[in-house]
Coordinates of C-alpha atoms in Angstrom, one line a residue:
M42 CA 106.0 71.2 13.6
T43 CA 105.1 71.6 17.1
Q44 CA 105.2 74.9 18.4
T45 CA 105.9 76.2 22.0
A46 CA 103.2 74.4 24.4
E47 CA 101.0 76.6 27.0
R48 CA 101.3 75.0 30.3
H49 CA 98.2 75.1 32.3
E50 CA 98.1 74.2 35.7
F51 CA 95.4 72.2 37.8
Q52 CA 93.8 72.9 40.5
A53 CA 95.1 71.7 44.0
E54 CA 91.4 70.1 44.3
V55 CA 91.3 68.8 41.0
K56 CA 94.6 67.2 41.4
Q57 CA 93.5 65.4 44.6
L58 CA 90.5 64.0 42.3
L59 CA 92.5 62.7 39.8
D60 CA 94.3 61.0 42.2
L61 CA 91.2 59.2 43.9
M62 CA 89.6 58.4 40.5
V63 CA 93.1 56.4 39.4
H64 CA 93.6 54.5 42.6
S65 CA 90.3 54.1 43.6
L66 CA 87.5 54.7 40.7
Y67 CA 88.4 51.5 38.9
S68 CA 89.0 48.0 40.3
D69 CA 90.0 46.3 37.2
K70 CA 92.6 48.4 35.5
D71 CA 92.2 46.4 32.4
V72 CA 89.4 48.8 32.0
F73 CA 91.3 52.2 30.5
L74 CA 91.7 50.5 27.4
R75 CA 88.1 49.9 27.1
E76 CA 87.7 54.0 28.0
L77 CA 89.8 54.6 25.4
V78 CA 88.5 52.1 22.9
S79 CA 85.0 53.4 23.9
N80 CA 86.1 57.0 23.1
A81 CA 87.8 55.8 19.7
S82 CA 84.3 54.2 18.4
D83 CA 82.3 57.2 19.5
A84 CA 84.6 59.5 17.5
L85 CA 84.1 57.4 14.6
D86 CA 80.3 57.3 15.1
K87 CA 80.0 61.3 15.0
R88 CA 82.3 61.3 11.9
R89 CA 80.1 58.4 10.4
F90 CA 77.1 60.8 11.3
E91 CA 78.9 64.1 10.1
Q92 CA 79.9 62.7 6.5
V93 CA 76.2 61.5 6.2
T94 CA 74.8 65.2 7.2
K95 CA 77.4 66.9 5.2
P96 CA 78.5 65.1 2.2
E97 CA 80.9 67.6 1.6
L98 CA 83.3 65.9 4.6
A99 CA 82.6 62.6 3.2
G100 CA 86.0 60.5 2.6
E101 CA 87.5 57.3 1.2
A102 CA 89.0 56.2 4.5
E103 CA 87.7 53.2 6.3
L104 CA 86.8 53.9 9.5
Q105 CA 88.9 52.0 12.3
I106 CA 90.4 51.9 15.5
K107 CA 94.3 50.9 15.8
L108 CA 96.6 49.8 18.8
A109 CA 100.6 50.7 17.7
I110 CA 103.2 49.6 20.7
D111 CA 106.8 50.1 21.1
A112 CA 108.0 47.6 23.4
E113 CA 111.4 48.9 23.8
A114 CA 109.9 52.3 24.5
R115 CA 106.8 51.4 26.3
T116 CA 104.5 53.0 25.1
L117 CA 101.0 51.8 23.7
S118 CA 99.1 54.1 21.1
I119 CA 95.4 54.1 20.3
I120 CA 94.7 55.5 17.1
D121 CA 91.4 56.7 15.2
N122 CA 90.4 58.2 12.4
G123 CA 87.1 59.4 13.8
I124 CA 86.0 62.9 14.2
G125 CA 88.7 64.4 16.1
M126 CA 88.7 67.6 18.1
T127 CA 89.4 71.2 17.7
R128 CA 91.4 73.0 20.1
D129 CA 88.8 74.3 22.0
E130 CA 87.3 70.9 22.2
V131 CA 90.2 69.6 23.5
V132 CA 90.1 72.4 26.5
K133 CA 86.3 71.8 26.9
N134 CA 85.9 67.8 26.4
I135 CA 89.4 66.6 28.1
G136 CA 89.9 70.1 30.3
T137 CA 86.8 69.0 31.8
I138 CA 87.9 68.1 35.2
A139 CA 91.1 70.4 34.8
R140 CA 89.4 73.5 34.2
S141 CA 86.7 73.3 37.2
G142 CA 86.7 72.7 40.5
T143 CA 85.7 69.7 42.5
K144 CA 82.9 71.0 43.8
E145 CA 81.7 72.2 40.6
F146 CA 82.7 68.8 39.0
L147 CA 80.7 67.0 41.4
A148 CA 77.7 69.3 40.8
Q149 CA 77.4 68.9 37.2
L150 CA 77.6 64.6 38.1
A151 CA 74.8 65.4 40.3
A152 CA 72.6 67.8 37.7
A153 CA 73.3 65.7 34.9
K154 CA 71.9 62.2 37.3
A155 CA 68.9 64.7 38.3
T156 CA 68.0 65.5 35.3
D157 CA 68.5 62.0 33.6
A158 CA 70.9 63.6 30.7
P159 CA 72.1 61.8 28.1
G160 CA 75.6 61.8 26.7
L161 CA 78.1 59.4 24.8
I162 CA 79.5 56.5 27.5
G163 CA 82.8 57.9 26.2
Q164 CA 82.7 61.6 26.5
F165 CA 86.4 62.7 27.6
G166 CA 87.2 63.8 30.2
V167 CA 86.7 61.2 33.2
G168 CA 87.4 57.8 31.2
F169 CA 90.0 59.4 29.6
Y170 CA 92.0 59.9 32.8
S171 CA 91.6 56.3 33.8
A172 CA 94.8 55.6 31.4
F173 CA 96.8 57.2 34.5
M174 CA 96.2 54.0 36.3
V175 CA 98.6 52.5 33.7
A176 CA 100.5 55.1 32.3
D177 CA 103.3 57.8 33.7
E178 CA 102.4 60.5 30.7
I179 CA 99.6 60.6 28.4
T180 CA 100.0 62.6 24.9
L181 CA 97.4 63.4 22.7
V182 CA 97.1 64.4 19.5
T183 CA 94.1 65.6 17.5
R184 CA 93.2 66.8 14.2
R185 CA 89.1 67.6 13.4
L186 CA 87.6 66.7 10.6
G187 CA 87.4 69.7 8.4
T188 CA 90.1 71.0 9.6
D189 CA 94.1 71.3 8.7
T190 CA 95.4 72.2 12.4
A191 CA 96.2 69.4 15.1
T192 CA 96.3 70.0 18.9
R193 CA 98.8 68.1 21.2
W194 CA 97.8 67.7 24.7
H195 CA 100.1 66.2 27.1
S196 CA 100.4 65.9 31.1
T197 CA 102.1 63.4 33.5
G198 CA 99.3 63.8 35.9
D199 CA 101.3 65.4 38.0
G200 CA 99.0 68.7 38.7
S201 CA 99.5 70.4 34.9
Y202 CA 99.3 70.1 31.3
T203 CA 100.4 71.1 28.1
L204 CA 98.8 72.6 24.8
A205 CA 100.1 73.1 21.3
D206 CA 99.3 73.4 18.2
D207 CA 100.8 70.0 15.9
T208 CA 100.2 68.0 12.8
R209 CA 98.6 65.4 11.9
A210 CA 98.4 63.6 8.4
E211 CA 94.6 62.6 8.9
V212 CA 91.9 63.6 10.9
G213 CA 91.3 61.7 14.3
T214 CA 93.1 61.5 17.3
T215 CA 96.0 59.2 18.7
V216 CA 96.4 58.6 22.2
T217 CA 99.9 57.6 23.3
L218 CA 100.3 56.3 26.7
K219 CA 103.9 56.1 28.4
L220 CA 103.6 53.1 30.4
K221 CA 104.7 52.4 34.2
P222 CA 106.6 49.2 34.4
A223 CA 104.3 46.0 34.6
D224 CA 103.1 44.9 38.1
P225 CA 100.6 41.8 37.4
E226 CA 100.4 41.2 41.3
H227 CA 98.5 44.1 41.5
G228 CA 96.4 44.0 38.1
L229 CA 99.2 46.0 36.3
H230 CA 99.9 43.7 33.4
D231 CA 102.5 44.6 30.5
Y232 CA 100.2 46.2 28.2
A233 CA 103.1 46.6 25.3
T234 CA 102.3 42.9 24.8
E235 CA 100.3 42.1 21.9
S236 CA 98.7 39.1 23.5
I237 CA 97.6 41.2 26.5
L238 CA 96.1 43.6 24.3
S239 CA 94.0 41.0 22.5
T240 CA 93.0 39.3 25.7
V241 CA 91.7 42.7 27.1
V242 CA 89.7 43.9 23.6
K243 CA 88.1 40.5 23.6
R244 CA 87.2 41.0 26.7
Y245 CA 85.9 44.1 26.7
S246 CA 85.5 45.7 23.3
D247 CA 84.8 42.4 21.2
F248 CA 82.0 43.6 19.5
V249 CA 82.6 47.6 19.0
A250 CA 81.2 47.7 15.4
Y251 CA 84.6 48.9 14.1
P252 CA 87.8 47.0 13.4
I253 CA 90.2 47.2 15.9
Q254 CA 94.0 46.2 14.7
L255 CA 97.3 45.7 16.0
A256 CA 99.6 48.0 13.9
K257 CA 102.9 46.0 12.6
A258 CA 105.3 47.3 10.4
D259 CA 104.5 45.1 7.5
G260 CA 100.9 46.2 7.8
D261 CA 97.8 46.0 10.0
G262 CA 97.1 42.7 11.5
E263 CA 94.0 40.8 11.7
P264 CA 91.0 42.5 13.6
L265 CA 91.4 41.8 17.5
N266 CA 87.5 41.8 17.8
S267 CA 85.0 40.2 15.8
M268 CA 82.6 42.9 15.4
K269 CA 79.7 40.7 15.6
A270 CA 77.1 41.9 17.6
I271 CA 75.0 39.1 17.9
W272 CA 72.1 40.5 19.8
D273 CA 72.0 43.1 17.3
R274 CA 71.3 41.1 14.0
P275 CA 67.7 39.6 13.5
K276 CA 67.2 36.2 14.8
A277 CA 66.9 34.9 11.2
E278 CA 70.0 35.5 10.4
V279 CA 71.8 33.9 13.4
T280 CA 72.6 29.8 13.3
E281 CA 71.3 27.6 16.1
E282 CA 75.2 27.0 16.5
E283 CA 76.2 30.9 17.0
Y284 CA 73.7 31.1 19.1
Q285 CA 75.1 28.7 21.5
E286 CA 78.7 29.5 20.7
F287 CA 77.5 33.0 22.4
Y288 CA 75.8 31.5 25.0
R289 CA 79.3 29.5 26.5
H290 CA 81.4 32.6 25.8
V291 CA 78.9 34.7 28.2
S292 CA 78.5 31.8 30.9
H293 CA 81.0 29.3 30.5
D294 CA 78.7 26.4 30.7
W295 CA 79.1 23.6 27.9
A296 CA 75.6 22.1 28.5
P297 CA 73.3 23.6 25.6
P298 CA 70.7 26.1 26.9
L299 CA 67.4 25.1 27.2
R300 CA 66.2 28.3 25.8
T301 CA 67.7 31.1 23.4
I302 CA 65.3 34.6 24.0
P303 CA 66.6 37.9 21.5
V304 CA 65.0 41.1 22.3
R305 CA 64.7 43.9 20.7
M306 CA 63.5 47.8 22.1
E307 CA 62.6 50.3 19.7
G308 CA 61.0 53.6 19.8
T309 CA 61.3 56.1 22.9
F310 CA 64.6 54.3 23.3
E311 CA 66.8 51.8 21.6
A312 CA 68.4 48.6 23.5
Y313 CA 69.1 44.8 22.4
A314 CA 69.2 42.1 24.4
L315 CA 70.1 38.3 24.1
M316 CA 68.9 36.1 27.3
Y317 CA 69.6 32.4 27.6
L318 CA 67.9 30.0 30.0
P319 CA 70.2 27.4 31.4
T320 CA 69.6 23.6 31.4
K321 CA 71.4 23.2 35.0
A322 CA 71.5 25.4 37.8
P323 CA 74.9 26.3 38.4
F324 CA 76.5 25.2 41.6
D325 CA 76.1 28.6 43.8
L326 CA 72.7 29.4 42.7
Y327 CA 71.3 30.0 45.9
N328 CA 75.1 31.7 47.7
P329 CA 74.4 35.7 48.1
E330 CA 78.1 36.0 46.3
M331 CA 77.0 34.0 43.0
K332 CA 77.6 35.7 39.8
R333 CA 74.0 37.2 38.7
G334 CA 73.0 39.6 36.3
L335 CA 73.2 40.4 32.6
Q336 CA 76.2 41.5 30.9
L337 CA 76.1 45.4 30.1
Y338 CA 76.9 46.9 26.9
V339 CA 76.3 50.5 25.5
K340 CA 76.8 50.7 21.9
R341 CA 78.7 47.6 21.6
V342 CA 81.0 48.4 24.1
F343 CA 81.6 46.1 27.4
V344 CA 80.8 48.5 30.8
M345 CA 80.2 45.2 33.3
D346 CA 80.0 41.6 33.8
E347 CA 77.0 41.9 36.2
C348 CA 74.2 43.9 35.2
K349 CA 72.0 43.3 38.6
E350 CA 69.9 46.0 38.2
I351 CA 68.4 45.0 34.7
L352 CA 66.7 41.8 35.9
P353 CA 65.1 41.0 39.5
T354 CA 66.7 38.6 42.1
Y355 CA 64.2 36.0 41.3
L356 CA 65.7 35.5 37.9
R357 CA 69.2 35.7 38.5
F358 CA 69.6 32.3 36.4
V359 CA 69.0 34.1 33.3
R360 CA 72.1 34.4 31.3
G361 CA 72.9 37.1 28.3
V362 CA 73.4 40.5 27.5
V363 CA 71.9 43.5 27.3
D364 CA 72.9 46.4 24.6
A365 CA 71.4 50.0 25.9
H366 CA 72.1 52.5 23.1
D367 CA 71.2 55.3 25.3
L368 CA 72.0 54.7 28.7
S369 CA 73.3 57.1 31.2
L370 CA 76.1 55.5 33.3
N371 CA 77.7 57.3 36.0
V372 CA 81.2 58.5 36.3
S373 CA 83.3 55.4 36.7
R374 CA 80.6 53.5 34.5
E375 CA 81.3 50.4 37.2
I376 CA 78.1 51.5 38.9
L377 CA 74.9 52.5 36.8
Q378 CA 72.7 55.6 38.2
K379 CA 69.1 55.5 38.8
D380 CA 68.1 55.7 35.2
R381 CA 64.8 55.4 34.4
Q382 CA 65.7 53.6 31.2
I383 CA 67.1 51.2 33.8
Q384 CA 63.4 50.5 34.6
L385 CA 61.9 50.5 31.2
I386 CA 64.3 47.9 29.7
K387 CA 64.0 45.8 33.0
K388 CA 60.3 45.6 32.6
Q389 CA 60.6 44.4 29.1
L390 CA 63.5 41.9 29.9
V391 CA 61.2 40.5 32.8
K392 CA 58.1 40.5 30.4
K393 CA 59.7 38.2 27.8
V394 CA 61.4 35.9 30.3
L395 CA 58.1 35.3 32.1
G396 CA 56.2 34.9 28.4
T397 CA 59.0 32.8 27.3
L398 CA 58.3 30.4 30.5
D399 CA 54.8 30.4 29.9
E400 CA 55.2 29.4 26.2
M401 CA 57.4 26.6 27.4
K402 CA 54.5 25.3 29.9
R403 CA 51.7 25.5 27.4
D404 CA 53.7 23.7 24.4
K405 CA 56.6 21.9 25.7
P406 CA 55.7 20.4 29.2
D407 CA 58.9 18.3 29.0
D408 CA 61.2 21.1 28.8
Y409 CA 59.2 23.3 31.3
R410 CA 59.6 20.2 34.0
T411 CA 63.6 20.5 33.4
F412 CA 63.3 24.3 33.9
W413 CA 60.9 23.8 37.2
T414 CA 63.3 21.1 38.7
A415 CA 66.6 23.4 38.1
F416 CA 65.2 27.1 39.3
G417 CA 61.3 26.2 40.3
P418 CA 62.2 27.5 44.0
V419 CA 64.2 30.5 42.7
L420 CA 61.1 31.7 40.5
K421 CA 58.7 31.3 43.7
E422 CA 61.2 34.0 45.5
G423 CA 59.2 36.4 43.5
L424 CA 56.4 35.5 45.1
A425 CA 57.4 36.4 48.6
G426 CA 58.3 39.7 48.1
W427 CA 55.5 42.5 48.8
D428 CA 56.0 45.2 46.2
V429 CA 56.9 42.4 43.1
P430 CA 54.6 43.8 40.1
D431 CA 54.4 40.5 38.3
K432 CA 53.0 38.1 41.0
D433 CA 49.9 37.1 39.0
K434 CA 52.1 36.1 36.3
L435 CA 54.4 34.0 38.4
L436 CA 51.3 32.1 39.8
D437 CA 50.2 31.3 36.2
L438 CA 54.0 29.7 36.0
V439 CA 53.6 27.6 39.2
V440 CA 53.5 24.1 39.6
T441 CA 53.6 21.1 42.0
G442 CA 52.6 17.9 42.8
S443 CA 49.5 17.0 44.1
T444 CA 47.3 14.4 45.9
K445 CA 46.0 13.5 42.2
D446 CA 49.6 12.5 41.0
A447 CA 52.1 13.7 43.4
A448 CA 54.8 13.1 40.2
A449 CA 53.1 15.2 37.8
L450 CA 53.5 19.1 37.9
V451 CA 50.0 20.8 38.6
S452 CA 49.4 24.3 38.0
F453 CA 46.8 26.2 39.4
A454 CA 44.9 26.5 36.5
D455 CA 44.6 22.9 35.6
Y456 CA 43.7 22.7 40.0
V457 CA 40.8 24.8 39.6
G458 CA 39.6 23.3 36.6
R459 CA 38.7 19.9 38.1
M460 CA 37.4 21.5 41.5
K461 CA 34.6 20.1 43.3
D462 CA 31.2 21.5 42.6
G463 CA 30.8 23.9 45.7
Q464 CA 34.8 24.5 46.3
D465 CA 35.4 27.7 47.1
A466 CA 39.1 27.5 47.4
I467 CA 42.6 26.3 46.6
Y468 CA 43.9 23.8 49.4
Y469 CA 47.3 23.2 49.8
L470 CA 49.8 21.8 52.3
T471 CA 53.5 22.5 52.8
G472 CA 56.2 20.3 54.5
P473 CA 59.9 19.6 55.0
S474 CA 59.9 16.9 51.9
P475 CA 58.0 15.9 48.7
D476 CA 57.9 12.2 50.2
A477 CA 56.5 14.0 53.9
V478 CA 54.4 16.0 52.7
A479 CA 52.7 13.5 50.5
R480 CA 52.1 10.9 53.5
S481 CA 51.1 13.9 56.0
P482 CA 48.2 12.8 58.0
L483 CA 46.4 16.0 57.2
L484 CA 45.9 14.9 54.3
E485 CA 43.4 12.0 55.3
R486 CA 39.9 13.6 55.3
F487 CA 40.6 15.1 52.2
T488 CA 41.7 12.3 50.1
K489 CA 38.7 10.6 51.6
A490 CA 36.4 13.2 50.7
G491 CA 37.8 13.2 47.2
Y492 CA 39.0 16.7 47.8
E493 CA 42.5 17.5 45.5
V494 CA 45.4 19.2 47.5
L495 CA 48.5 20.7 46.2
L496 CA 52.0 19.7 48.0
F497 CA 54.5 22.5 48.3
A498 CA 57.9 21.0 49.6
D499 CA 60.6 23.9 49.0
P500 CA 61.5 26.2 51.9
I501 CA 60.4 29.3 50.1
D502 CA 57.2 27.9 49.7
E503 CA 56.4 28.4 53.4
L504 CA 57.0 32.4 53.0
W505 CA 55.2 33.2 49.8
L506 CA 52.2 31.2 50.7
E507 CA 52.1 33.1 54.0
Q508 CA 51.0 36.0 52.5
A509 CA 47.7 34.6 51.8
P510 CA 47.7 34.9 47.7
T511 CA 44.9 34.4 45.7
F512 CA 44.7 33.3 42.0
G513 CA 41.7 34.8 40.3
D514 CA 38.9 34.8 42.2
K515 CA 40.4 31.7 44.7
R516 CA 41.6 32.0 47.8
L517 CA 44.6 29.8 48.3
V518 CA 44.1 27.7 51.8
S519 CA 46.5 25.7 53.9
I520 CA 44.6 22.4 55.4
A521 CA 47.3 22.3 58.3
R522 CA 45.5 25.9 59.4
G523 CA 42.1 26.3 61.6
D524 CA 38.8 24.4 60.6
I525 CA 38.1 23.9 57.2
E526 CA 34.5 22.7 56.0
L527 CA 34.2 20.5 53.5
G528 CA 31.1 19.0 51.4
T529 CA 27.5 20.4 51.1
D530 CA 26.1 22.1 53.6
E531 CA 23.8 19.0 54.5
E532 CA 27.2 17.1 54.7
R533 CA 28.7 19.6 56.9
K534 CA 25.7 19.6 59.2
A535 CA 25.8 16.3 59.6
E536 CA 29.6 16.3 60.2
A537 CA 29.3 18.9 63.1
A538 CA 26.6 16.8 65.0
K539 CA 28.9 13.8 64.8
H540 CA 31.9 15.8 65.8
D541 CA 29.7 17.5 69.2
E542 CA 28.7 14.0 69.9
R543 CA 32.3 12.8 69.7
K544 CA 33.7 15.6 72.1
A545 CA 31.1 15.4 74.7
E546 CA 32.1 11.7 74.6
L547 CA 35.8 12.5 74.7
G548 CA 36.2 15.6 76.9
D549 CA 37.4 14.4 79.9
L550 CA 40.3 12.6 77.9
L551 CA 41.2 15.2 75.9
A552 CA 41.8 17.5 79.3
A553 CA 43.7 15.0 80.7
L554 CA 45.9 14.7 77.4
R555 CA 46.5 18.2 77.5
A556 CA 47.3 18.2 81.1
A557 CA 50.4 16.0 79.9
V558 CA 51.8 18.3 77.3
Q559 CA 50.6 21.4 78.1
D560 CA 53.8 23.4 77.8
E561 CA 54.5 22.0 74.5
V562 CA 50.7 22.8 73.0
K563 CA 48.4 25.6 72.9
D564 CA 45.3 22.8 73.2
V565 CA 44.5 19.4 72.2
R566 CA 41.5 18.9 70.6
L567 CA 39.4 16.4 68.6
S568 CA 40.4 16.5 64.8
T569 CA 38.2 16.6 62.1
R570 CA 41.2 16.2 59.4
L571 CA 42.3 12.4 60.4
T572 CA 40.6 9.1 59.2
S573 CA 43.3 6.7 60.0
S574 CA 46.2 8.3 61.8
A575 CA 46.0 8.9 65.4
S576 CA 47.5 13.0 65.8
C577 CA 48.6 15.5 64.0
L578 CA 49.8 19.0 64.5
V579 CA 47.9 21.8 63.0
A580 CA 48.1 25.7 63.4
D581 CA 45.2 28.2 64.5
A582 CA 43.9 30.2 61.6
D583 CA 45.8 33.3 62.3
D584 CA 49.2 31.7 64.3
M585 CA 51.9 31.1 62.1
T586 CA 52.9 27.4 61.3
P587 CA 55.6 25.3 63.3
R588 CA 57.7 24.9 60.0
M589 CA 57.2 29.0 59.7
Q590 CA 58.5 29.4 62.9
R591 CA 61.7 27.3 62.5
M592 CA 62.3 29.0 59.1
M593 CA 62.5 32.5 60.5
A594 CA 64.5 31.6 63.2
Q595 CA 67.0 30.0 61.0
L596 CA 66.9 33.6 59.2
G597 CA 67.8 35.2 62.9
Q598 CA 64.4 36.5 63.0
A599 CA 63.0 36.5 66.5
M600 CA 60.0 35.7 67.0
P601 CA 57.2 35.0 69.4
K602 CA 57.0 31.5 70.1
V603 CA 53.5 30.1 69.3
K604 CA 52.5 26.5 70.4
P605 CA 51.0 24.4 67.6
V606 CA 47.2 22.9 68.3
L607 CA 47.7 18.8 69.1
E608 CA 44.6 17.2 67.1
I609 CA 43.5 13.4 68.0
N610 CA 41.5 11.5 66.2
G611 CA 38.9 10.3 67.9
D612 CA 38.1 7.0 65.9
H613 CA 41.6 5.9 66.3
P614 CA 41.6 2.5 68.2
L615 CA 44.3 3.8 70.6
V616 CA 42.3 6.7 71.3
G617 CA 39.0 4.4 72.7
K618 CA 41.7 2.1 74.9
L619 CA 42.8 5.6 76.6
R620 CA 39.3 6.6 77.3
V621 CA 38.8 3.3 79.0
L622 CA 42.0 3.3 80.6
H623 CA 41.1 6.9 81.8
L624 CA 37.7 6.0 83.0
E625 CA 38.9 3.3 84.8
N626 CA 42.2 5.7 86.5
K627 CA 42.3 9.4 85.6
D628 CA 45.7 9.1 87.4
D629 CA 47.0 6.5 85.1
P630 CA 50.7 7.4 84.2
R631 CA 50.6 5.6 80.5
L632 CA 47.8 8.8 79.9
G633 CA 51.1 11.2 80.0
W634 CA 53.0 8.9 78.2
C635 CA 50.8 8.1 75.3
A636 CA 50.0 12.0 75.3
Q637 CA 53.7 12.6 75.0
V638 CA 53.9 9.6 72.0
L639 CA 51.1 11.4 70.2
L640 CA 52.6 14.8 70.1
G641 CA 56.1 13.3 68.9
Q642 CA 54.6 11.1 66.3
A643 CA 52.8 14.6 65.3
H644 CA 56.3 16.2 65.0
L645 CA 57.5 13.3 62.9
A646 CA 55.0 13.7 60.7
D647 CA 54.9 17.1 60.4
A648 CA 59.0 18.3 60.1
G649 CA 60.5 14.7 60.5
E650 CA 61.9 15.6 63.7
L651 CA 61.2 16.2 67.3
P652 CA 61.5 19.5 69.1
A653 CA 62.0 17.6 72.7
P654 CA 63.2 13.8 72.1
E655 CA 64.2 13.1 75.9
A656 CA 60.1 13.2 76.5
Y657 CA 59.3 11.3 73.5
N658 CA 62.0 8.9 74.3
Q659 CA 61.7 8.6 78.4
A660 CA 57.4 8.1 77.3
V661 CA 58.5 5.1 74.8
A662 CA 60.7 3.2 76.7
E663 CA 58.0 3.3 79.8
L664 CA 55.4 2.1 77.5
M665 CA 57.5 -0.6 76.4
L666 CA 58.7 -1.4 79.7
R667 CA 54.9 -2.2 80.6
A668 CA 54.0 -4.0 77.1
V669 CA 57.0 -6.6 78.0
P670 CA 55.9 -9.5 80.2

């Protein structure tokens, strides 16, 4: 029989804190059920542990969680036969924020964060009070394992709560909510409806280890949760069909995954993960608002849908779940604390994903081509960061076309394995598209001399290659920058002598061409790169390439403009004719027009577009007028 209740007043500041939590802490009101089921699951875990360590407390009862609704009275009860609480434990656990001021409460949170204090995510206190988002009043009746007396706690959240002795037939806890009127428009569903409860349990608590049943007049119904934590089961016990079904569940992608990656982390901490590599890229892969990150569970209780802290951005395409049994979370459970275990788990997951990709690249090249086509540019984002710890592993995974076979995927290791004798660098070229870079005039000399060049055409390539990385002891060198010497010492000397001779012959012509386009280029000089094309654009060794400048401008980065260098092929027939024209008349306007055309052609070959089309069009028009009788 219930005794007279003791009334306790909340402090004014605590009432303000409670009001803040109820209205602001959680963006999704459905999470109240997650909190209460989580508390019940923790209580069951504690009872199971205590019965193992104290056999005299063992019982025959099946550990379970029940949901009971009374649609007429508009109540919802969450019932468990877990360890329960004594009166003092009710005051200590549920009364945590009730018996401490806001400053003390926040200080406790700060201390827990600073010391990395562990704790069950379902600790009574803050999470429990999330039920006031959906309830006008809450009644809790609990009886501790090994005791005969129950305690009743009741509050309307209006500044006070009551405590009284009570009776309960068995150990455990019952939390009864007097539900607010449903308001779906503001996220407040009718939680006295079986279908709503079933949906919420399925979403948040499907993999809780204990059955969550709906209590009915004719007996308990079937469990609402599957209790199948597929990530917690040995790989040998899970069928491929089960893995694929779970992938559809977490990704909403009906195409089968390219790879399934189960992970078990045991030792100083315990965590399990099940990750998937999709076959196709989602439509919003490059949208900053894309849904990314793994689903986070703690001891099979769903915590959040997008745990972005658990994987780096360059692995945002990975789908799946991670279950961290010892993870420390913050008060709302919607935002993770900066927990050292997060970094340890992240390190292990990244290692597993990159290892799986390396294995696929080595053993299943067709699968890897599928992956790289969909996600290669995203993976390379990791190379663009300055503080990424896995750059060497990422470089091992990079594949691209080359002048040996533009359609094939060549790795840096492949390239190094067939470098010419005496070659000390990996040569590469970037461009706006695979077709454009494969046809670039900058490749002519390298192709003629038998040097392979790697071809990159993704926008991200401009960023990470700008950092001049190395692969092993080999530098990555852009053939669009500075002067590159090829061949043996003797070949280089012969090339230099020929270049000096041609430079002396064409010096005056180059000066005239330079004068015609001096506002648009840094210099006009004789090229050592070209064998058939008339002109090309390059950057000095320490200058930013034109494409890189355009990309930075598109990103809103204010960069000082650096003019490119226009290189002229001294052996091209047009250049020979221009030399004759210049010798005959240094002021011939055709020299200026041809300079504009040569510059325009170089821009088109470099980027597929003209920065100043008016000057180019006028020069072409004037030359056509002179050419047509």
